[in-house]
């Protein structure tokens, strides 16, 4: 399983502010590719800061250079991003390969939620996650994590 810190480890050491900015930009791009202006808007960073971070990410091979594409997207990373919503009466899992467009997702929905007891819901959530990941053509080991690991 790749995570943001593994990917950022490919970059030269930076001070805490610069490292935090790189992380914000990398996670924003993992969530949804876009122009540098779009990423600046979503991260609340200045366009100059985003431009510097994108340049460093491109040098590390994590995003294509500006000459290769108009949008900033992850490159050489075919991990899967997974989102899980646990509701009282429903559960939803969405999975997307990070090298694909934002709207190319696989989802699984259950009309039963955690109201039936977490210990009964957890196995179904695990199965939904596995099915959604399989729907992307990838495997559980390809899940990209920005913070907490997959509950498996």
PDB file of C-alpha atoms in Angstrom:
ATOM      1  CA  UNK A   1       0.000   0.000   0.000  1.00  0.00           C
ATOM      2  CA  UNK A   2       1.440   3.335  -1.020  1.00  0.00           C
ATOM      3  CA  UNK A   3       0.861   6.388   1.066  1.00  0.00           C
ATOM      4  CA  UNK A   4       1.523  10.071   0.708  1.00  0.00           C
ATOM      5  CA  UNK A   5       4.648   9.923   2.858  1.00  0.00           C
ATOM      6  CA  UNK A   6       6.157   7.150   0.689  1.00  0.00           C
ATOM      7  CA  UNK A   7       5.616   9.224  -2.434  1.00  0.00           C
ATOM      8  CA  UNK A   8       6.882  12.411  -0.808  1.00  0.00           C
ATOM      9  CA  UNK A   9       9.955  10.492   0.355  1.00  0.00           C
ATOM     10  CA  UNK A  10      11.120  10.583  -3.281  1.00  0.00           C
ATOM     11  CA  UNK A  11      11.635  14.342  -2.963  1.00  0.00           C
ATOM     12  CA  UNK A  12      14.612  16.155  -1.448  1.00  0.00           C
ATOM     13  CA  UNK A  13      14.274  17.064   2.225  1.00  0.00           C
ATOM     14  CA  UNK A  14      12.428  20.339   2.773  1.00  0.00           C
ATOM     15  CA  UNK A  15      11.513  22.562   5.690  1.00  0.00           C
ATOM     16  CA  UNK A  16       8.207  21.935   7.488  1.00  0.00           C
ATOM     17  CA  UNK A  17       6.176  24.546   5.579  1.00  0.00           C
ATOM     18  CA  UNK A  18       7.438  23.475   2.182  1.00  0.00           C
ATOM     19  CA  UNK A  19       6.906  19.794   3.039  1.00  0.00           C
ATOM     20  CA  UNK A  20       3.354  20.537   4.221  1.00  0.00           C
ATOM     21  CA  UNK A  21       2.633  22.401   0.971  1.00  0.00           C
ATOM     22  CA  UNK A  22       3.943  19.497  -1.111  1.00  0.00           C
ATOM     23  CA  UNK A  23       1.716  17.126   0.855  1.00  0.00           C
ATOM     24  CA  UNK A  24      -1.357  19.345   0.373  1.00  0.00           C
ATOM     25  CA  UNK A  25      -0.756  19.551  -3.362  1.00  0.00           C
ATOM     26  CA  UNK A  26      -0.067  15.812  -3.696  1.00  0.00           C
ATOM     27  CA  UNK A  27      -3.257  14.907  -1.809  1.00  0.00           C
ATOM     28  CA  UNK A  28      -5.298  17.449  -3.788  1.00  0.00           C
ATOM     29  CA  UNK A  29      -4.028  15.931  -7.050  1.00  0.00           C
ATOM     30  CA  UNK A  30      -4.716  12.393  -5.765  1.00  0.00           C
ATOM     31  CA  UNK A  31      -8.297  13.402  -5.018  1.00  0.00           C
ATOM     32  CA  UNK A  32      -8.869  15.168  -8.334  1.00  0.00           C
ATOM     33  CA  UNK A  33      -6.570  16.260 -11.126  1.00  0.00           C
ATOM     34  CA  UNK A  34      -6.873  19.862 -12.238  1.00  0.00           C
ATOM     35  CA  UNK A  35      -5.075  22.966 -13.317  1.00  0.00           C
ATOM     36  CA  UNK A  36      -2.635  24.626 -10.964  1.00  0.00           C
ATOM     37  CA  UNK A  37      -5.182  27.421 -10.430  1.00  0.00           C
ATOM     38  CA  UNK A  38      -7.818  24.831  -9.485  1.00  0.00           C
ATOM     39  CA  UNK A  39      -5.425  23.146  -7.046  1.00  0.00           C
ATOM     40  CA  UNK A  40      -4.537  26.524  -5.525  1.00  0.00           C
ATOM     41  CA  UNK A  41      -8.238  27.219  -5.029  1.00  0.00           C
ATOM     42  CA  UNK A  42      -8.918  23.816  -3.427  1.00  0.00           C
ATOM     43  CA  UNK A  43      -5.857  23.887  -1.142  1.00  0.00           C
ATOM     44  CA  UNK A  44      -6.052  27.611  -0.287  1.00  0.00           C
ATOM     45  CA  UNK A  45      -2.385  27.931  -1.277  1.00  0.00           C
ATOM     46  CA  UNK A  46      -1.090  30.693  -3.527  1.00  0.00           C
ATOM     47  CA  UNK A  47      -0.614  29.877  -7.200  1.00  0.00           C
ATOM     48  CA  UNK A  48       3.127  30.482  -6.814  1.00  0.00           C
ATOM     49  CA  UNK A  49       3.291  27.961  -3.956  1.00  0.00           C
ATOM     50  CA  UNK A  50       1.330  25.393  -5.964  1.00  0.00           C
ATOM     51  CA  UNK A  51       3.541  26.017  -8.996  1.00  0.00           C
ATOM     52  CA  UNK A  52       6.699  25.406  -6.936  1.00  0.00           C
ATOM     53  CA  UNK A  53       5.247  22.232  -5.399  1.00  0.00           C
ATOM     54  CA  UNK A  54       4.099  20.921  -8.791  1.00  0.00           C
ATOM     55  CA  UNK A  55       7.551  21.601 -10.245  1.00  0.00           C
ATOM     56  CA  UNK A  56       9.136  19.560  -7.409  1.00  0.00           C
ATOM     57  CA  UNK A  57       6.586  16.761  -7.819  1.00  0.00           C
ATOM     58  CA  UNK A  58       7.285  16.709 -11.577  1.00  0.00           C
ATOM     59  CA  UNK A  59      11.045  16.508 -10.956  1.00  0.00           C
ATOM     60  CA  UNK A  60      10.382  13.442  -8.765  1.00  0.00           C
ATOM     61  CA  UNK A  61       8.259  11.897 -11.518  1.00  0.00           C
ATOM     62  CA  UNK A  62       5.032  12.022  -9.516  1.00  0.00           C
ATOM     63  CA  UNK A  63       3.176  14.320 -11.906  1.00  0.00           C
ATOM     64  CA  UNK A  64       3.713  15.004 -15.621  1.00  0.00           C
ATOM     65  CA  UNK A  65       5.570  18.179 -16.473  1.00  0.00           C
ATOM     66  CA  UNK A  66       3.504  21.158 -17.614  1.00  0.00           C
ATOM     67  CA  UNK A  67       4.591  20.522 -21.203  1.00  0.00           C
ATOM     68  CA  UNK A  68       3.124  17.020 -21.153  1.00  0.00           C
ATOM     69  CA  UNK A  69      -0.387  17.908 -19.940  1.00  0.00           C
ATOM     70  CA  UNK A  70      -2.519  20.907 -19.110  1.00  0.00           C
ATOM     71  CA  UNK A  71      -3.928  19.302 -15.971  1.00  0.00           C
ATOM     72  CA  UNK A  72      -1.839  18.235 -13.030  1.00  0.00           C
ATOM     73  CA  UNK A  73      -2.412  14.545 -12.314  1.00  0.00           C
ATOM     74  CA  UNK A  74      -0.487  11.752 -10.683  1.00  0.00           C
ATOM     75  CA  UNK A  75       1.873   9.949 -13.021  1.00  0.00           C
ATOM     76  CA  UNK A  76       3.514   6.594 -12.540  1.00  0.00           C
ATOM     77  CA  UNK A  77       1.105   5.936  -9.674  1.00  0.00           C
ATOM     78  CA  UNK A  78      -1.655   3.442 -10.348  1.00  0.00           C
ATOM     79  CA  UNK A  79      -2.804   3.146  -6.751  1.00  0.00           C
ATOM     80  CA  UNK A  80      -6.446   3.178  -5.768  1.00  0.00           C
ATOM     81  CA  UNK A  81      -8.147   5.801  -3.612  1.00  0.00           C
ATOM     82  CA  UNK A  82     -11.022   4.490  -1.497  1.00  0.00           C
ATOM     83  CA  UNK A  83     -13.729   6.499   0.225  1.00  0.00           C
ATOM     84  CA  UNK A  84     -16.104   4.980   2.764  1.00  0.00           C
ATOM     85  CA  UNK A  85     -19.280   6.563   4.099  1.00  0.00           C
ATOM     86  CA  UNK A  86     -20.860   4.811   7.066  1.00  0.00           C
ATOM     87  CA  UNK A  87     -24.387   5.980   7.701  1.00  0.00           C
ATOM     88  CA  UNK A  88     -26.876   4.895  10.311  1.00  0.00           C
ATOM     89  CA  UNK A  89     -29.074   3.239   7.654  1.00  0.00           C
ATOM     90  CA  UNK A  90     -26.691   2.855   4.696  1.00  0.00           C
ATOM     91  CA  UNK A  91     -23.062   2.402   3.705  1.00  0.00           C
ATOM     92  CA  UNK A  92     -21.268   3.494   0.535  1.00  0.00           C
ATOM     93  CA  UNK A  93     -17.804   2.640  -0.761  1.00  0.00           C
ATOM     94  CA  UNK A  94     -16.238   4.404  -3.745  1.00  0.00           C
ATOM     95  CA  UNK A  95     -12.916   3.410  -5.336  1.00  0.00           C
ATOM     96  CA  UNK A  96     -10.953   5.161  -8.085  1.00  0.00           C
ATOM     97  CA  UNK A  97      -7.605   4.502  -9.690  1.00  0.00           C
ATOM     98  CA  UNK A  98      -5.552   7.625  -9.101  1.00  0.00           C
ATOM     99  CA  UNK A  99      -4.247   7.582 -12.653  1.00  0.00           C
ATOM    100  CA  UNK A 100      -7.807   7.828 -14.042  1.00  0.00           C
ATOM    101  CA  UNK A 101     -10.191  10.755 -14.298  1.00  0.00           C
ATOM    102  CA  UNK A 102     -12.169  11.866 -11.255  1.00  0.00           C
ATOM    103  CA  UNK A 103     -15.505  10.604 -12.569  1.00  0.00           C
ATOM    104  CA  UNK A 104     -14.259   7.080 -13.384  1.00  0.00           C
ATOM    105  CA  UNK A 105     -15.181   5.355 -10.128  1.00  0.00           C
ATOM    106  CA  UNK A 106     -16.482   2.032  -8.906  1.00  0.00           C
ATOM    107  CA  UNK A 107     -18.981   2.085  -6.068  1.00  0.00           C
ATOM    108  CA  UNK A 108     -20.822  -0.305  -3.799  1.00  0.00           C
ATOM    109  CA  UNK A 109     -23.881   0.631  -1.747  1.00  0.00           C
ATOM    110  CA  UNK A 110     -25.675  -1.175   1.056  1.00  0.00           C
ATOM    111  CA  UNK A 111     -29.112  -0.227   2.328  1.00  0.00           C
ATOM    112  CA  UNK A 112     -28.106  -1.394   5.798  1.00  0.00           C
ATOM    113  CA  UNK A 113     -25.917   0.794   7.931  1.00  0.00           C
ATOM    114  CA  UNK A 114     -24.185   0.661  11.257  1.00  0.00           C
ATOM    115  CA  UNK A 115     -27.506   0.775  13.112  1.00  0.00           C
ATOM    116  CA  UNK A 116     -27.491  -3.016  13.045  1.00  0.00           C
ATOM    117  CA  UNK A 117     -24.303  -3.139  15.150  1.00  0.00           C
ATOM    118  CA  UNK A 118     -20.761  -2.364  14.070  1.00  0.00           C
ATOM    119  CA  UNK A 119     -19.541  -5.953  14.530  1.00  0.00           C
ATOM    120  CA  UNK A 120     -22.146  -7.089  11.989  1.00  0.00           C
ATOM    121  CA  UNK A 121     -21.497  -4.193   9.606  1.00  0.00           C
ATOM    122  CA  UNK A 122     -17.680  -4.468   9.540  1.00  0.00           C
ATOM    123  CA  UNK A 123     -17.485  -7.699   7.481  1.00  0.00           C
ATOM    124  CA  UNK A 124     -19.839  -6.212   4.886  1.00  0.00           C
ATOM    125  CA  UNK A 125     -17.790  -3.005   4.722  1.00  0.00           C
ATOM    126  CA  UNK A 126     -14.627  -5.043   4.147  1.00  0.00           C
ATOM    127  CA  UNK A 127     -16.341  -6.995   1.369  1.00  0.00           C
ATOM    128  CA  UNK A 128     -17.675  -3.796  -0.219  1.00  0.00           C
ATOM    129  CA  UNK A 129     -14.180  -2.284  -0.166  1.00  0.00           C
ATOM    130  CA  UNK A 130     -12.657  -5.393  -1.745  1.00  0.00           C
ATOM    131  CA  UNK A 131     -15.352  -5.480  -4.460  1.00  0.00           C
ATOM    132  CA  UNK A 132     -14.950  -1.780  -5.242  1.00  0.00           C
ATOM    133  CA  UNK A 133     -11.165  -2.154  -5.483  1.00  0.00           C
ATOM    134  CA  UNK A 134     -11.546  -5.206  -7.745  1.00  0.00           C
ATOM    135  CA  UNK A 135     -13.865  -3.119  -9.940  1.00  0.00           C
ATOM    136  CA  UNK A 136     -10.941  -0.788 -10.670  1.00  0.00           C
ATOM    137  CA  UNK A 137      -8.804  -3.687 -11.864  1.00  0.00           C
ATOM    138  CA  UNK A 138      -6.396  -3.320  -8.945  1.00  0.00           C
ATOM    139  CA  UNK A 139      -5.820  -5.109  -5.629  1.00  0.00           C
ATOM    140  CA  UNK A 140      -6.024  -4.287  -1.921  1.00  0.00           C
ATOM    141  CA  UNK A 141      -2.248  -3.784  -1.821  1.00  0.00           C
ATOM    142  CA  UNK A 142      -2.678  -0.902  -4.302  1.00  0.00           C
ATOM    143  CA  UNK A 143      -4.744   1.269  -1.935  1.00  0.00           C
ATOM    144  CA  UNK A 144      -3.312   4.770  -1.470  1.00  0.00           C
ATOM    145  CA  UNK A 145      -3.491   5.992   2.116  1.00  0.00           C
ATOM    146  CA  UNK A 146      -3.101   9.566   3.232  1.00  0.00           C
ATOM    147  CA  UNK A 147      -3.655   8.912   6.924  1.00  0.00           C
ATOM    148  CA  UNK A 148      -5.350   5.874   8.389  1.00  0.00           C
ATOM    149  CA  UNK A 149      -4.898   2.411   6.903  1.00  0.00           C
ATOM    150  CA  UNK A 150      -7.477   0.177   5.328  1.00  0.00           C
ATOM    151  CA  UNK A 151      -9.491  -1.710   8.011  1.00  0.00           C
ATOM    152  CA  UNK A 152      -8.441  -5.112   6.772  1.00  0.00           C
TER     153      UNK A 152
END
